[in-house]
mmCIF file of C-alpha atoms and ligand atoms in Angstrom:
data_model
loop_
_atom_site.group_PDB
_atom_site.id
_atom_site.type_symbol
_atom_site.label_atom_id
_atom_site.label_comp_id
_atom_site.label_asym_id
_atom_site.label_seq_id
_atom_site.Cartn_x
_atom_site.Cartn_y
_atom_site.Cartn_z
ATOM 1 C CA UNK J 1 8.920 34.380 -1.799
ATOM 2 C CA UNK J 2 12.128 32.568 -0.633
ATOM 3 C CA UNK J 3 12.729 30.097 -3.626
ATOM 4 C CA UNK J 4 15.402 27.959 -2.099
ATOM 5 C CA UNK J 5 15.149 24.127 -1.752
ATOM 6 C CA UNK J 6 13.920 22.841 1.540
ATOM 7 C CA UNK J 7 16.789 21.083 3.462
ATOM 8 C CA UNK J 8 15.454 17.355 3.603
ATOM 9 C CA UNK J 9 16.645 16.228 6.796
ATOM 10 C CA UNK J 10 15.017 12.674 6.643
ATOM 11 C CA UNK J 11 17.369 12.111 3.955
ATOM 12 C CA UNK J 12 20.418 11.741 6.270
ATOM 13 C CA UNK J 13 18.425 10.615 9.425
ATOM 14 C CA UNK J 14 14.991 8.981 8.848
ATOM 15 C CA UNK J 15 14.234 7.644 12.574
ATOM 16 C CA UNK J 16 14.397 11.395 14.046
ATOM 17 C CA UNK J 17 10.568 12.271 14.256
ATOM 18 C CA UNK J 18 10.364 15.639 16.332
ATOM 19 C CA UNK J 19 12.901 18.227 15.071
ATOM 20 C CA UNK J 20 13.425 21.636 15.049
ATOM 21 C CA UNK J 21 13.460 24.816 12.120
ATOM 22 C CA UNK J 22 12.595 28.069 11.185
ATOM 23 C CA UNK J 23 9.698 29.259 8.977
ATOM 24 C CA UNK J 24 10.223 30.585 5.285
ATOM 25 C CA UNK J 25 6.512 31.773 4.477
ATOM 26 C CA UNK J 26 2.997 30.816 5.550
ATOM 27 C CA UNK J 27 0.325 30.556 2.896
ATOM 28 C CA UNK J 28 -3.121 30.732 2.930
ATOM 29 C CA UNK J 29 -5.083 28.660 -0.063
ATOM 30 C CA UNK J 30 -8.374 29.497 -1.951
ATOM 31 C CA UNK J 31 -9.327 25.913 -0.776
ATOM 32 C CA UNK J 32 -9.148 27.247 3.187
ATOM 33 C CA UNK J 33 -6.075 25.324 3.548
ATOM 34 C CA UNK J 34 -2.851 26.472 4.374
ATOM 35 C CA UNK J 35 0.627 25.603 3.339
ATOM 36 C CA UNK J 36 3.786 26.252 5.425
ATOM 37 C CA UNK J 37 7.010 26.655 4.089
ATOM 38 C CA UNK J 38 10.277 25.614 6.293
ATOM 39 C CA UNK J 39 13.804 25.789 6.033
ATOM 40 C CA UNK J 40 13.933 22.311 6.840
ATOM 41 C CA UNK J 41 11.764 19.630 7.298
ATOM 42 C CA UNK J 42 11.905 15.795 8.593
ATOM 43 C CA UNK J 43 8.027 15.400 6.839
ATOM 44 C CA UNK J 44 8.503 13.229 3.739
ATOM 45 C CA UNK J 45 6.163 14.491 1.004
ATOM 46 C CA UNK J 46 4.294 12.158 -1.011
ATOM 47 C CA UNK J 47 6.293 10.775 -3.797
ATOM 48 C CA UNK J 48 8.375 7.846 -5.381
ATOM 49 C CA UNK J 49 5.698 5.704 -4.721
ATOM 50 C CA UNK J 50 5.174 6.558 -1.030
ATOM 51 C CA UNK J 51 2.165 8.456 1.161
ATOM 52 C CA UNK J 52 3.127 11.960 2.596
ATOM 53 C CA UNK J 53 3.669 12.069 6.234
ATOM 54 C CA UNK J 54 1.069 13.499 8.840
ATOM 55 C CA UNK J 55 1.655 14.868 12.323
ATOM 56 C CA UNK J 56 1.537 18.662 13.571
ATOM 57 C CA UNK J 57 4.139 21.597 13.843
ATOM 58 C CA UNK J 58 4.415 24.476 17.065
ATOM 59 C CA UNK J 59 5.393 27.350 17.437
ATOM 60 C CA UNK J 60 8.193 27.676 20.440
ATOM 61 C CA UNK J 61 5.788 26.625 23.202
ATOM 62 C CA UNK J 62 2.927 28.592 22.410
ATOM 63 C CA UNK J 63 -0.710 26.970 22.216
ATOM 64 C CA UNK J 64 -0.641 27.396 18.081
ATOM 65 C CA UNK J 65 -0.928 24.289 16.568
ATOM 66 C CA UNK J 66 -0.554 23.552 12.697
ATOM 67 C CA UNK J 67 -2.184 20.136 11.332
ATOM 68 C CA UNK J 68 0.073 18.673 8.769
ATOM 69 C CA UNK J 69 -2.456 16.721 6.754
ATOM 70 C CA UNK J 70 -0.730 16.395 3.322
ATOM 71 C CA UNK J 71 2.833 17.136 2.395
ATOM 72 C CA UNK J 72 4.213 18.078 -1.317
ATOM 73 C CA UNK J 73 7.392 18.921 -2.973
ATOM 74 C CA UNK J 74 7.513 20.621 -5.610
ATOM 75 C CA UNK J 75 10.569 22.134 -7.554
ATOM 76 C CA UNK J 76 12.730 21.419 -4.751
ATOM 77 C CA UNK J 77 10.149 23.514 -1.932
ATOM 78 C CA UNK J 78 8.333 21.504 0.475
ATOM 79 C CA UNK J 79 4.730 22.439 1.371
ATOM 80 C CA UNK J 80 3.072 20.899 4.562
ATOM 81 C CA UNK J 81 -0.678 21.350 4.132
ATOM 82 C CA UNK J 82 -3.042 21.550 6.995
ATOM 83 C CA UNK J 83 -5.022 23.708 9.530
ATOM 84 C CA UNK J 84 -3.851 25.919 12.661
ATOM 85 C CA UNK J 85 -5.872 24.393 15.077
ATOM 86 C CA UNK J 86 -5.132 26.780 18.190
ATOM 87 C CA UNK J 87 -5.056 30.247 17.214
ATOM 88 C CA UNK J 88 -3.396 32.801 19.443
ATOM 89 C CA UNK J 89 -5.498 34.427 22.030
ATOM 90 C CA UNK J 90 -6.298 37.313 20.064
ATOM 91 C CA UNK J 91 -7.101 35.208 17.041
ATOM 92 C CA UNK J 92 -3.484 35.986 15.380
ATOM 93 C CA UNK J 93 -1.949 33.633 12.777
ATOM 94 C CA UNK J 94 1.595 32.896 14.851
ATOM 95 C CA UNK J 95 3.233 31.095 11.781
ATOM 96 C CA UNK J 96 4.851 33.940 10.459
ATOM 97 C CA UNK J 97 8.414 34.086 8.442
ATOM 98 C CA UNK J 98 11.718 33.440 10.693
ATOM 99 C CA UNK J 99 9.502 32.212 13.750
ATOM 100 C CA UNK J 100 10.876 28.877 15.489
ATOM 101 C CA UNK J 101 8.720 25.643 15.085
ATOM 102 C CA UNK J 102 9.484 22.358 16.110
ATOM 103 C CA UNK J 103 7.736 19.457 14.324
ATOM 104 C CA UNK J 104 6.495 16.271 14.910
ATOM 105 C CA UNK J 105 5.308 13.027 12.461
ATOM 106 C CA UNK J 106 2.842 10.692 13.242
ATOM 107 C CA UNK J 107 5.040 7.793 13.987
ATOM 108 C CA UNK J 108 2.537 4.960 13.658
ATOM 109 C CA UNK J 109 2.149 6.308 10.096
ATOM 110 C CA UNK J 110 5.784 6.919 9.295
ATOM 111 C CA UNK J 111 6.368 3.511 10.409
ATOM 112 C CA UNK J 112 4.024 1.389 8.246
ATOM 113 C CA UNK J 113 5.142 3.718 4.832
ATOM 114 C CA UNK J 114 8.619 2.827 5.793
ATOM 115 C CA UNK J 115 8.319 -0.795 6.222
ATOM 116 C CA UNK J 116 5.930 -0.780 2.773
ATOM 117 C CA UNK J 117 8.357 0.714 0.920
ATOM 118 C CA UNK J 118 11.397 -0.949 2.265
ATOM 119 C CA UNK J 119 9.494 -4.716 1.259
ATOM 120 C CA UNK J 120 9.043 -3.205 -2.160
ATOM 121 C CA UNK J 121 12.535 -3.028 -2.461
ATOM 122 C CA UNK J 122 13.150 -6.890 -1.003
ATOM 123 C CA UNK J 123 10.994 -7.499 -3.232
ATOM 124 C CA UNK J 124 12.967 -6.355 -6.038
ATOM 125 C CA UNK J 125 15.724 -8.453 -4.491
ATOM 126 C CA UNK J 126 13.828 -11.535 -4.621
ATOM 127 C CA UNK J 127 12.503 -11.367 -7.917
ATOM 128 C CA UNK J 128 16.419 -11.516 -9.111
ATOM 129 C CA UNK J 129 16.905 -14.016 -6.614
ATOM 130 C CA UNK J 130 13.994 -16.649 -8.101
ATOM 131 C CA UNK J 131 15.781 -16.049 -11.667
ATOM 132 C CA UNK J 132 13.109 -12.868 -12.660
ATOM 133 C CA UNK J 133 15.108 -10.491 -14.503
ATOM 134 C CA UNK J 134 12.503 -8.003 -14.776
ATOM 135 C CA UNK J 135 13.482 -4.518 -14.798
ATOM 136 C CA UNK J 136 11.332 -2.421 -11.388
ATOM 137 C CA UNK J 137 9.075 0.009 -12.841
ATOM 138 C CA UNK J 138 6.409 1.732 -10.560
ATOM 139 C CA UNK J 139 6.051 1.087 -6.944
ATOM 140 C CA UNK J 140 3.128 1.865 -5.189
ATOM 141 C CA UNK J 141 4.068 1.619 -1.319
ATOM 142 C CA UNK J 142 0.445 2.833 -0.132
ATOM 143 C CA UNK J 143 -1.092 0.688 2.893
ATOM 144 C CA UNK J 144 -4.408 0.364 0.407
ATOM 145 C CA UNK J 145 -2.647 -2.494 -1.973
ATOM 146 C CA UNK J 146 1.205 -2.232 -2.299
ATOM 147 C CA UNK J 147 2.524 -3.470 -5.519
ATOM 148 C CA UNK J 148 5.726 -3.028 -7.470
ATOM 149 C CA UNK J 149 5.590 -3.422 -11.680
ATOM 150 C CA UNK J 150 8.188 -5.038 -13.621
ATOM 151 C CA UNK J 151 8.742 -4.788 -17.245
ATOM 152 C CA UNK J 152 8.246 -8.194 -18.976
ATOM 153 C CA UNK J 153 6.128 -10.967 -18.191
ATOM 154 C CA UNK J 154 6.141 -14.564 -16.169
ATOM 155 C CA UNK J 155 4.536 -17.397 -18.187
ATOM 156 C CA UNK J 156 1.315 -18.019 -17.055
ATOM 157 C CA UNK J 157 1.907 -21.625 -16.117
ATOM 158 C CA UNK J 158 5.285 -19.949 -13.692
ATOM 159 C CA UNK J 159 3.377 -17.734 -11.867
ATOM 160 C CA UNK J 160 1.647 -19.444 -9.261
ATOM 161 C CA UNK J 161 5.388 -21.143 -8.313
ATOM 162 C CA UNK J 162 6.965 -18.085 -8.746
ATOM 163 C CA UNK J 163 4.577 -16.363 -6.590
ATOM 164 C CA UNK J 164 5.208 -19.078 -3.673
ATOM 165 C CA UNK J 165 8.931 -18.863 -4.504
ATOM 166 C CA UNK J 166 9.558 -15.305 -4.233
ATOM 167 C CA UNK J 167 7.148 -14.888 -0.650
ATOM 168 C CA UNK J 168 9.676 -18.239 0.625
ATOM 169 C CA UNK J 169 12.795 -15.944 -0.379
ATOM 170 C CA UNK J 170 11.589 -12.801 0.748
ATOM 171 C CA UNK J 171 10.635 -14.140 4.421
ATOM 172 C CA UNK J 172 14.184 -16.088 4.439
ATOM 173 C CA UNK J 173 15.506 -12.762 3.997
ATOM 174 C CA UNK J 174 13.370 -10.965 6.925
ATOM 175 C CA UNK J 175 14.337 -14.276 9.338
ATOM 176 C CA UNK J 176 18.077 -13.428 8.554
ATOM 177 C CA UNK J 177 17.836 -9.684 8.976
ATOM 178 C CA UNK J 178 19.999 -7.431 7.633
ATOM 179 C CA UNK J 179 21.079 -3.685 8.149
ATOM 180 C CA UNK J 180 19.366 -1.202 5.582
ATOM 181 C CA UNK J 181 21.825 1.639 4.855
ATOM 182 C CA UNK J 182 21.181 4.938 3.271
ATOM 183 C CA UNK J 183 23.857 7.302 2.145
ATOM 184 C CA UNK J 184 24.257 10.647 -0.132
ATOM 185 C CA UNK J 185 27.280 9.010 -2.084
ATOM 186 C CA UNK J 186 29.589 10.444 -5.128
ATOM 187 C CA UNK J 187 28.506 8.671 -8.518
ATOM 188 C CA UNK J 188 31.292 6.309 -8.758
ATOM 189 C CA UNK J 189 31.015 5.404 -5.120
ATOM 190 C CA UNK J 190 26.855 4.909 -5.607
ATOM 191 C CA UNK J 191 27.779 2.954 -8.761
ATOM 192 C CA UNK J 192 29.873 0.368 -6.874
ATOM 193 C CA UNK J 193 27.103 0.130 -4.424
ATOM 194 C CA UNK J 194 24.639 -0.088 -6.880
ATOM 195 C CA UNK J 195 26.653 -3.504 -8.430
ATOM 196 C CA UNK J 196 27.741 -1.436 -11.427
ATOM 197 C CA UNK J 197 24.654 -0.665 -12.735
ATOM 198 C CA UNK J 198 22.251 3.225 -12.076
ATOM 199 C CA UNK J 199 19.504 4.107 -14.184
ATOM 200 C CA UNK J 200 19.860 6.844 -16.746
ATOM 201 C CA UNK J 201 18.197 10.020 -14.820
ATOM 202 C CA UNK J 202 20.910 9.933 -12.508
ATOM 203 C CA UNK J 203 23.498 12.314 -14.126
ATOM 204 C CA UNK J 204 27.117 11.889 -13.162
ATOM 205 C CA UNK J 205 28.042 14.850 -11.661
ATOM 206 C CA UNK J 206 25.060 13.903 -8.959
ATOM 207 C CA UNK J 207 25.432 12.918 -5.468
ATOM 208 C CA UNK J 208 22.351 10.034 -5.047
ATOM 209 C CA UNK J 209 20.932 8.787 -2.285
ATOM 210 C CA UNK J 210 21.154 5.266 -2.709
ATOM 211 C CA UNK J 211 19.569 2.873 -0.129
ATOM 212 C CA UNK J 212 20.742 -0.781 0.652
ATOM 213 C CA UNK J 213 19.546 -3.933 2.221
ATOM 214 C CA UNK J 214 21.866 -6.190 3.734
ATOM 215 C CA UNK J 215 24.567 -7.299 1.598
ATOM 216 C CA UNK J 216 22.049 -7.181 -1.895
ATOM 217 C CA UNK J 217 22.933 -4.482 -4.558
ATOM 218 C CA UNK J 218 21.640 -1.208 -3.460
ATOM 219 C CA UNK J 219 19.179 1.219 -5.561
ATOM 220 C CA UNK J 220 18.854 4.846 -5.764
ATOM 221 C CA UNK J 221 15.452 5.957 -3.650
ATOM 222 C CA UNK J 222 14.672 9.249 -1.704
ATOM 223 C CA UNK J 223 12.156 7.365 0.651
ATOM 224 C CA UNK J 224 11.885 6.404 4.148
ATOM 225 C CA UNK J 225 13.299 2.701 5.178
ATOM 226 C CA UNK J 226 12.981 0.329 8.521
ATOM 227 C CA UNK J 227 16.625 0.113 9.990
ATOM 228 C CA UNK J 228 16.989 -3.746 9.711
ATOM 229 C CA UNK J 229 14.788 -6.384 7.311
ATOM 230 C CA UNK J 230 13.813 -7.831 10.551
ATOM 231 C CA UNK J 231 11.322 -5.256 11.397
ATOM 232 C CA UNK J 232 9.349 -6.138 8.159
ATOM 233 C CA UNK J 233 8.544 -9.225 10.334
ATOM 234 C CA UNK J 234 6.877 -11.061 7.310
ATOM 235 C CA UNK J 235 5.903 -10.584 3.682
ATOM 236 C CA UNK J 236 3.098 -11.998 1.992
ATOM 237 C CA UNK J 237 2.842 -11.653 -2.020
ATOM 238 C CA UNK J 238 -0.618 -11.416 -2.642
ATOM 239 C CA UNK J 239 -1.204 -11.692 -6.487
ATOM 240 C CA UNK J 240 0.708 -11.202 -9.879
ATOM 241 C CA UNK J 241 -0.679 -10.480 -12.720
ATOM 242 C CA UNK J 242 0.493 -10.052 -16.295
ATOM 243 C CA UNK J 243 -0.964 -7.348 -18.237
ATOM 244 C CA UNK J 244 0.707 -5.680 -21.481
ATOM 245 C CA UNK J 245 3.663 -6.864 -21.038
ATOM 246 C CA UNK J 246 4.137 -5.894 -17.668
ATOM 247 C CA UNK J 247 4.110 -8.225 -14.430
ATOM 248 C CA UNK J 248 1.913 -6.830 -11.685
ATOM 249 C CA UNK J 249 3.155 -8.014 -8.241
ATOM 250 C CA UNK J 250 0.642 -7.253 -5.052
ATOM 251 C CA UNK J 251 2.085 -7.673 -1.399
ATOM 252 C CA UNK J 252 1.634 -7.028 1.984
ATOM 253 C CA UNK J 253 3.914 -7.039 5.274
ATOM 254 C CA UNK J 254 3.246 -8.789 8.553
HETATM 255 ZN ZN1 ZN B 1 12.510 3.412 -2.927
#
């Protein structure tokens, strides 16, 4: 099997949700699911703390339909798992290596994950703001209880202020608005972006993808993002909670 990298084409343009690209290999699982293999893809697979994309994939303009249900990565190779729905007349499989297939996501979808995962990362923003220094740990950017973890803990008899505090800043920030940029930058260049500071598993001879919200310090981040803080609409931080020395803070987006 081919064992180069997918090309990851939401990584330079994230609102494009119907694309085109060729097939690298169609494989059929003990589990009755299939996985398809592409050159390219604009699916994001489940990972850094956000849901895979759904939505189908066709071949030219033939009837054959493939269900994207669940999309992986792994070592580089994207795998969209799903169904054909629409098998050729004759009952052929039409998914086969070097055919044309244009692909769609599920927009409603794509569009909750990315404003999810872009509040995680106001949030981040505000806890700085509201004088929390906690280093961002896990996110979890799921629609079923979004949270971000920080290292260190709030005094119990802060949180309940803090917890006002930081949903005041955060919707402050979503009134104002603000562009969100993403970029593939050089190190030194994602380092200035990044107010002088990226975490160790980005290696210096890397080109990160760094995202940005308005004028705040950007992070490095291979998800999906809304275009401007404005389409967040509102933010509501649920709970925090303090466990083992790590501050557990719930939220949800209007
Ligand atoms: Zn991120």
């Amino acid at each position: 099997m081919d064992s180069r990298p997918t090309k990851l084409d939401y990584y330079t343009d994230m609102g494009t949700l119907s694309s085109e690209s060729t097939v690298v290999s169609f494989l059929k699982g003990d589990d009755g699911r299939s996985a398809l293999i592409l050159e390219s893809t604009i699916f994001h697979p489940q990972g850094g703390g956000q849901p895979a994309d759904t939505g189908f994939i066709t071949v030219g303009d033939r009837e054959a339909k493939f269900a994207v249900e669940d999309v992986r990565s792994r070592d580089g190779i994207v795998y969209h798992y799903g169904n054909v729905e629409n098998l050729a007349g004759d009952g052929v499989v039409e998914f086969e290596t070097g055919k044309e297939v244009r692909l769609h996501v599920d927009e409603s979808r794509r569009k909750l994950n990315s404003r999810l995962h872009s509040a995680g990362h106001l949030l981040d923003i505000c806890m700085k703001n509201v004088g929390l220094r906690l280093e961002p740990g896990k996110g979890y950017h799921f629609p079923d209880g979004p949270f971000v973890e920080y290292k260190g803990i709030i005094p119990p008899s802060e949180i309940s202020n803090k917890q006002k505090e930081l949903e005041t800043e955060a919707n402050a920030l979503i009134s104002k608005g603000g562009e969100v940029c993403v970029a593939i930058l050089p190190y030194d260049k994602a380092l200035e972006q990044c107010g002088g500071f990226l975490p160790d598993y980005i290696h210096k001879e890397s080109t990160p993808r760094i995202v940005k919200l308005g004028s705040s310090p950007g992070c490095p981040c291979g998800g999906t993002h809304v275009n401007n803080l404005s389409e967040l609409i509102s933010m509501k931080v649920s709970q925090i909670r303090t466990k083992k020395g790590v501050t557990k803070v719930s939220y949800t987006v209007g």
